């Protein structure tokens, strides 16, 4: 064994870590081991169990060859293989172990005594040399059987080594013998296995302390870490196991995730990666931040998401008047909208500040998923149709039995729900709380029962339903099978008189199979009846949702200005304006048509005039023609009278006289021709003029016709416009009537559902604080009737699930026997992965939710591959390092990541300098370094719904996904401090304490001056803490005395022992005592020992209280005046103080130096809001 702090010292020296990165709070403490292995009850080494520490190996490589080498962290597998070969030889007795002497061991700078002995491996082997070997911190193997498992102290000495071995061996045998006497019968009966086979691969030699010491020394010296780590002690843990299980162990020395990460990495390189993990691994550059919607600045978008039609059918059976707050319901609705479809894949992140109801939200999500599967069950005519006809089977590992089961049909898979987290406390918050009777409102749902008997056996507390089970490690899984299935009582539990026998699920199914069960007791109803009741419950939810959706639609229509009515009124006005314009246009058209008529009349007159002129010209042409013909005839006739020769002889003048007459007649013909030509020309002119005038007339007539057509069209448009105005006026009237009716219906709805119909607060500006708080504390549309109906639909869905088992008990009993093999990890190792998956799917039909830590998930679901699980809920994701969730997300079809990056961050033992060096060594971007991220921050990036919160240093903003905003845990002081230092006042105060708190009257800061220098522990602070606890204890006792004065005596009043136990229980539940520093916590545990119960576990660092709460928190600050750096560490970022103050429901008592602490960021806010008190005034006497 070695101290983990020594690892950090090596890293700090090798990486030249600055002082700011040193371990200021003592978190990085505890012990680890260089090597771990198991031996059987006879002391023989189980060879398969040997594990070399990768942490120790990495330290070795950091020393030599060092971080500067290209092969700094290469070669673990080869080194481990060679080292294990030597260890096996030691275990087989083939290598000599020399006893040595203490004096020899203490010489030089090497490793001194190991477990009190100087034993070492023979020199020739020890110097045979491997260069170096690996490991990860882990495993502080604590004792489980008194001093047997305790550290074997170095001071024992060589001479006592043999005695120590014999003593341990004897004590172990006696203890195991006693346990076997008590338990062997019940264990055999419960297991149903009468024969067990011994493990194989044991070493030949029985190992003793000398051998263990020699192996330790040889490993340390071979790795070269004997000086750096000083691994000089050995720890033994003894536990009883079945012989057949003695070859296996759940103890892990190295990383819980390394093997699974390698498996997933290999799958990713081949493209075998689902949507969830693919999104999770997306680089920041690949995220479209423009799509993000800030829910704080877009309340309208939030209201749309919580419309009645968007509500899931199922709801947790909580009190009907206590629905989810707005932000919780928004998250649920968005998750269901995007992920409930069977083909949907994806991840949704929810930011859950302290006290905002993360578990409450997840309960409703569980109800929603159960109902979705019930909807598919309800389509089956027979419950046996839920299973494949072909059975799967295998032989158990001892080959004594054949397991046989019928898988679910594919339509009923994909609804598996796994809650995973980095720590047990987080997963227990859900899987131990939701089955408990106090998790539902029994008055409203007195008949709620889903296998309550087996659930009660499992949880060892009264339960209403087997909704969830804590699995994970092998012990939890075995406990689940033993209690829930087989019906065994918890070990060591004493049965009280009057206690009823509670059967396990196996016994119930067997009784149903034999027709010996009380049908009423086990709520056996025919399948058709169960389906009918479920469908009736769903129909009622849908009816109520539709009813409220009508009002939601009305609200959308009537909220603010009625745009539709505005459009209708505008349309009517537009039609009227159009009529006016048409009328004006018609006047213009009419005037134009009149003008065109005048033009046409004028053109007609001109045509007539032209036609008359043409007629006159025609007459002239005729007359001229007559004149021409007359003149020509006269000329021809005259030519007949030309004198002949005889006449010319008789009269010399006869020819000349005739010629004179002919000339006169020829001149008349010429004159007539000229006159005719002139008449023809004039006629042509008049004809052309007529053509022009006729064309002008045609044009004028066309213009007049067109004008008349325009006028007619305008008249028709006017008629249409008048009709349109009438229609628009009627539409306006109808809309106004509907608005009036809507307004009345909305008023009626507000009277009927005054708390759930959204009001004026939704019209206010997003940053108006008062209406914003009203919005956030509201539960739109979720009135009591609607809420109760949804809860009853969920309970009916559970009854339908139960009916599958009660109507097919034989098939389910034999199938579930097979499933229990898989759950316990006892199925054959070569069982096909598909078979293992179907077995798990059948378990989830019975128990909808199981939980596990990340550390156990890869072993529990080792056979399951990509997207094998329907839903994975990651709780307290802000505390989980990014790599821890990879295996869970790879196996998930859908993931909901819930946590808060502003509460406790992942504990990272590696200094930031080392992380940066590793990133450079392996070419990894710094955004993936654990120091910079958690599972929550990685998931938050992906959600388009969220908000921006300021970075703690004020230099930027951080996007958080879908924040829950209503705080319902702490009184105002603690809420205000948290809201200011961490959340930009995003949270809304929703606490209403109905009783006066009398254990302490107010929250205070007890001012205690710090020592100038020295340790973080201040004895005076411890004295004040003790005085405060004594006061609280006295007041609890006063309360108990007041209760005793009443007529009816409580159960705890019967004996002094019962009374003292009740006092301790109340004190335990009332108070946490916390400090930022481990040094202070250790001293507090000593200082408060006289006040606290012996088994009190409520004193710890702030980190131990994440996810927990108490009425009173005592925050003991510690530090000397010169330890400013330690105070800086505790004060910034705000995460630690945020967690510390929000653990306290009613009172916060701060104990420490006010002036030293109030100067530091965030503690300044605490100081300003706290009441500073001198403890002397509080107690009346000084304890200094």
Short mmCIF file of C-alpha atoms in Angstrom, two decimals, residues 5-232:
data_model
loop_
_atom_site.label_atom_id
_atom_site.label_comp_id
_atom_site.label_asym_id
_atom_site.label_seq_id
_atom_site.Cartn_x
_atom_site.Cartn_y
_atom_site.Cartn_z
CA UNK A 5 -0.49 11.98 -2.08
CA UNK A 6 2.97 10.61 -2.90
CA UNK A 7 1.87 10.04 -6.50
CA UNK A 8 0.99 13.68 -6.80
CA UNK A 9 4.34 14.68 -5.35
CA UNK A 10 6.12 12.72 -8.07
CA UNK A 11 3.95 14.33 -10.74
CA UNK A 12 4.42 17.81 -9.33
CA UNK A 13 8.18 17.41 -9.41
CA UNK A 14 8.33 15.80 -12.83
CA UNK A 15 5.88 18.18 -14.48
CA UNK A 16 6.98 21.29 -12.58
CA UNK A 17 3.44 21.94 -11.36
CA UNK A 18 2.87 25.51 -10.12
CA UNK A 19 1.80 26.06 -6.53
CA UNK A 20 -1.70 27.01 -7.64
CA UNK A 21 -2.31 23.42 -8.72
CA UNK A 22 -1.26 21.82 -5.47
CA UNK A 23 -3.75 19.81 -3.42
CA UNK A 24 -5.11 22.50 -1.11
CA UNK A 25 -8.12 20.67 0.27
CA UNK A 26 -6.69 17.24 0.92
CA UNK A 27 -9.13 15.57 -1.46
CA UNK A 28 -6.31 13.78 -3.18
CA UNK A 29 -5.54 11.55 -0.26
CA UNK A 30 -6.15 8.00 0.82
CA UNK A 31 -4.23 4.94 -0.17
CA UNK A 32 -3.76 2.70 -3.16
CA UNK A 33 -1.75 -0.40 -3.91
CA UNK A 34 0.98 -1.47 -6.29
CA UNK A 35 -0.55 -4.89 -6.65
CA UNK A 36 -3.74 -6.69 -5.73
CA UNK A 37 -4.74 -10.32 -5.87
CA UNK A 38 -7.03 -12.81 -4.20
CA UNK A 39 -6.29 -16.04 -2.39
CA UNK A 40 -8.72 -18.80 -1.57
CA UNK A 41 -9.69 -19.91 1.90
CA UNK A 42 -6.53 -22.02 2.10
CA UNK A 43 -4.18 -19.19 1.16
CA UNK A 44 -3.44 -20.25 -2.44
CA UNK A 45 -3.05 -17.47 -4.97
CA UNK A 46 -5.89 -17.21 -7.53
CA UNK A 47 -3.82 -16.44 -10.58
CA UNK A 48 -6.57 -14.78 -12.63
CA UNK A 49 -7.08 -12.22 -9.89
CA UNK A 50 -3.63 -10.61 -10.00
CA UNK A 51 -3.65 -6.97 -11.12
CA UNK A 52 -0.72 -4.60 -11.34
CA UNK A 53 -1.43 -0.97 -10.56
CA UNK A 54 -1.35 1.23 -13.65
CA UNK A 55 -0.94 4.17 -11.29
CA UNK A 56 2.22 2.72 -9.77
CA UNK A 57 3.47 1.81 -13.23
CA UNK A 58 2.79 5.34 -14.51
CA UNK A 59 4.72 6.76 -11.55
CA UNK A 60 7.58 4.44 -12.44
CA UNK A 61 7.55 5.64 -16.04
CA UNK A 62 7.31 9.26 -14.93
CA UNK A 63 10.50 8.76 -12.93
CA UNK A 64 12.19 6.85 -15.76
CA UNK A 65 12.21 7.60 -18.69
CA UNK A 66 10.11 10.64 -17.74
CA UNK A 67 7.49 12.79 -19.51
CA UNK A 68 10.02 14.00 -22.04
CA UNK A 69 10.28 10.59 -23.66
CA UNK A 70 8.23 9.70 -26.74
CA UNK A 71 7.53 6.34 -25.09
CA UNK A 72 6.68 7.84 -21.71
CA UNK A 73 3.49 5.78 -21.13
CA UNK A 74 4.03 2.90 -23.55
CA UNK A 75 4.50 -0.76 -22.68
CA UNK A 76 2.19 -1.51 -19.77
CA UNK A 77 0.84 -4.80 -21.10
CA UNK A 78 4.30 -6.22 -21.79
CA UNK A 79 5.63 -5.11 -18.42
CA UNK A 80 2.65 -6.53 -16.57
CA UNK A 81 2.94 -9.84 -18.37
CA UNK A 82 6.60 -10.26 -17.42
CA UNK A 83 5.99 -9.22 -13.82
CA UNK A 84 3.04 -11.59 -13.38
CA UNK A 85 5.15 -14.48 -14.63
CA UNK A 86 7.57 -13.91 -11.72
CA UNK A 87 4.72 -13.55 -9.22
CA UNK A 88 3.23 -16.86 -10.37
CA UNK A 89 6.63 -18.48 -9.86
CA UNK A 90 6.73 -17.09 -6.33
CA UNK A 91 3.21 -18.39 -5.75
CA UNK A 92 4.22 -21.82 -7.02
CA UNK A 93 7.27 -21.87 -4.74
CA UNK A 94 9.70 -21.87 -7.66
CA UNK A 95 11.35 -18.67 -6.48
CA UNK A 96 12.94 -18.47 -3.05
CA UNK A 97 11.78 -15.91 -0.51
CA UNK A 98 14.51 -14.81 1.90
CA UNK A 99 13.51 -13.70 5.37
CA UNK A 100 16.24 -11.03 5.69
CA UNK A 101 16.60 -8.81 8.73
CA UNK A 102 15.15 -5.54 9.83
CA UNK A 103 18.61 -4.01 9.99
CA UNK A 104 19.28 -5.02 6.39
CA UNK A 105 15.94 -3.60 5.26
CA UNK A 106 16.59 -0.23 6.90
CA UNK A 107 20.03 0.32 5.33
CA UNK A 108 20.28 2.71 2.45
CA UNK A 109 17.54 4.68 0.77
CA UNK A 110 15.42 1.75 -0.41
CA UNK A 111 12.25 0.31 1.04
CA UNK A 112 12.41 -0.51 4.75
CA UNK A 113 10.26 -3.05 6.55
CA UNK A 114 7.21 -4.21 4.64
CA UNK A 115 4.38 -5.33 6.91
CA UNK A 116 6.93 -5.53 9.69
CA UNK A 117 9.27 -7.89 7.86
CA UNK A 118 12.40 -7.56 5.77
CA UNK A 119 11.55 -10.51 3.52
CA UNK A 120 12.59 -10.25 -0.09
CA UNK A 121 12.70 -12.31 -3.26
CA UNK A 122 16.03 -14.05 -3.92
CA UNK A 123 18.48 -11.58 -5.42
CA UNK A 124 18.92 -13.32 -8.73
CA UNK A 125 15.25 -12.95 -9.49
CA UNK A 126 14.85 -9.51 -8.03
CA UNK A 127 17.56 -8.09 -10.20
CA UNK A 128 16.42 -9.93 -13.31
CA UNK A 129 14.78 -6.65 -14.08
CA UNK A 130 11.82 -5.29 -15.87
CA UNK A 131 12.09 -1.68 -16.81
CA UNK A 132 8.75 -0.53 -15.45
CA UNK A 133 5.06 -1.42 -14.95
CA UNK A 134 1.50 0.26 -14.74
CA UNK A 135 -1.75 1.17 -12.79
CA UNK A 136 -4.46 3.57 -11.84
CA UNK A 137 -5.29 4.75 -8.39
CA UNK A 138 -8.15 2.93 -6.82
CA UNK A 139 -8.73 0.34 -4.13
CA UNK A 140 -8.37 1.23 -0.52
CA UNK A 141 -9.09 -2.31 0.65
CA UNK A 142 -10.83 -1.83 3.94
CA UNK A 143 -11.51 -4.63 6.40
CA UNK A 144 -14.86 -6.30 6.60
CA UNK A 145 -14.21 -8.71 9.43
CA UNK A 146 -12.85 -6.78 12.39
CA UNK A 147 -9.09 -6.60 12.53
CA UNK A 148 -8.66 -9.37 9.98
CA UNK A 149 -8.59 -6.98 7.07
CA UNK A 150 -6.71 -4.27 8.88
CA UNK A 151 -3.34 -2.97 7.86
CA UNK A 152 -0.53 -5.18 9.20
CA UNK A 153 1.52 -2.57 11.00
CA UNK A 154 5.12 -2.03 10.10
CA UNK A 155 6.24 -2.27 13.70
CA UNK A 156 5.35 -5.97 14.02
CA UNK A 157 8.88 -7.10 13.17
CA UNK A 158 10.25 -10.21 11.48
CA UNK A 159 9.78 -12.45 14.45
CA UNK A 160 6.06 -11.74 14.58
CA UNK A 161 5.35 -12.26 10.89
CA UNK A 162 4.58 -15.93 11.30
CA UNK A 163 2.40 -15.26 14.32
CA UNK A 164 0.50 -12.60 12.39
CA UNK A 165 -0.20 -15.04 9.60
CA UNK A 166 -1.40 -17.71 11.97
CA UNK A 167 -3.56 -15.25 13.88
CA UNK A 168 -5.19 -13.98 10.70
CA UNK A 169 -5.75 -17.50 9.43
CA UNK A 170 -7.29 -18.64 12.69
CA UNK A 171 -9.55 -15.62 12.98
CA UNK A 172 -10.73 -15.93 9.41
CA UNK A 173 -11.55 -19.61 9.83
CA UNK A 174 -13.43 -19.01 13.05
CA UNK A 175 -15.41 -16.15 11.56
CA UNK A 176 -16.25 -18.02 8.38
CA UNK A 177 -17.15 -21.11 10.37
CA UNK A 178 -19.63 -19.15 12.47
CA UNK A 179 -21.16 -17.54 9.38
CA UNK A 180 -21.44 -20.85 7.61
CA UNK A 181 -23.29 -22.32 10.59
CA UNK A 182 -25.74 -19.42 10.50
CA UNK A 183 -26.20 -18.98 6.80
CA UNK A 184 -25.34 -22.11 4.86
CA UNK A 185 -28.84 -23.56 4.92
CA UNK A 186 -30.55 -20.38 3.75
CA UNK A 187 -27.90 -19.65 1.17
CA UNK A 188 -28.20 -23.11 -0.35
CA UNK A 189 -31.95 -23.01 -0.31
CA UNK A 190 -32.01 -19.59 -1.90
CA UNK A 191 -29.56 -20.41 -4.60
CA UNK A 192 -31.10 -23.69 -5.58
CA UNK A 193 -27.60 -24.99 -6.31
CA UNK A 194 -26.57 -27.98 -4.26
CA UNK A 195 -23.21 -28.56 -5.86
CA UNK A 196 -20.46 -26.08 -6.48
CA UNK A 197 -17.26 -26.53 -8.40
CA UNK A 198 -13.90 -25.32 -7.07
CA UNK A 199 -11.97 -22.63 -8.92
CA UNK A 200 -9.04 -23.43 -11.16
CA UNK A 201 -5.61 -21.86 -11.61
CA UNK A 202 -4.46 -21.75 -7.99
CA UNK A 203 -0.83 -21.40 -6.99
CA UNK A 204 0.86 -24.40 -5.42
CA UNK A 205 2.09 -22.57 -2.32
CA UNK A 206 0.17 -21.27 0.67
CA UNK A 207 1.14 -17.61 0.93
CA UNK A 208 2.03 -16.04 4.26
CA UNK A 209 2.99 -12.56 5.42
CA UNK A 210 6.62 -13.23 4.51
CA UNK A 211 5.65 -14.05 0.92
CA UNK A 212 3.40 -11.02 0.66
CA UNK A 213 6.11 -8.75 1.98
CA UNK A 214 8.69 -10.20 -0.40
CA UNK A 215 6.38 -9.77 -3.39
CA UNK A 216 5.63 -6.18 -2.37
CA UNK A 217 9.31 -5.34 -1.99
CA UNK A 218 10.25 -6.97 -5.28
CA UNK A 219 7.49 -5.20 -7.24
CA UNK A 220 8.38 -1.81 -5.73
CA UNK A 221 12.09 -2.19 -6.37
CA UNK A 222 11.62 -3.61 -9.86
CA UNK A 223 9.43 -0.67 -10.79
CA UNK A 224 11.81 1.75 -9.13
CA UNK A 225 9.17 3.35 -6.90
CA UNK A 226 10.37 2.11 -3.53
CA UNK A 227 11.59 5.55 -2.48
CA UNK A 228 8.98 7.65 -4.24
CA UNK A 229 5.90 5.75 -3.01
CA UNK A 230 7.17 3.92 0.09
CA UNK A 231 4.73 0.97 -0.30
CA UNK A 232 5.56 -0.58 3.07
#
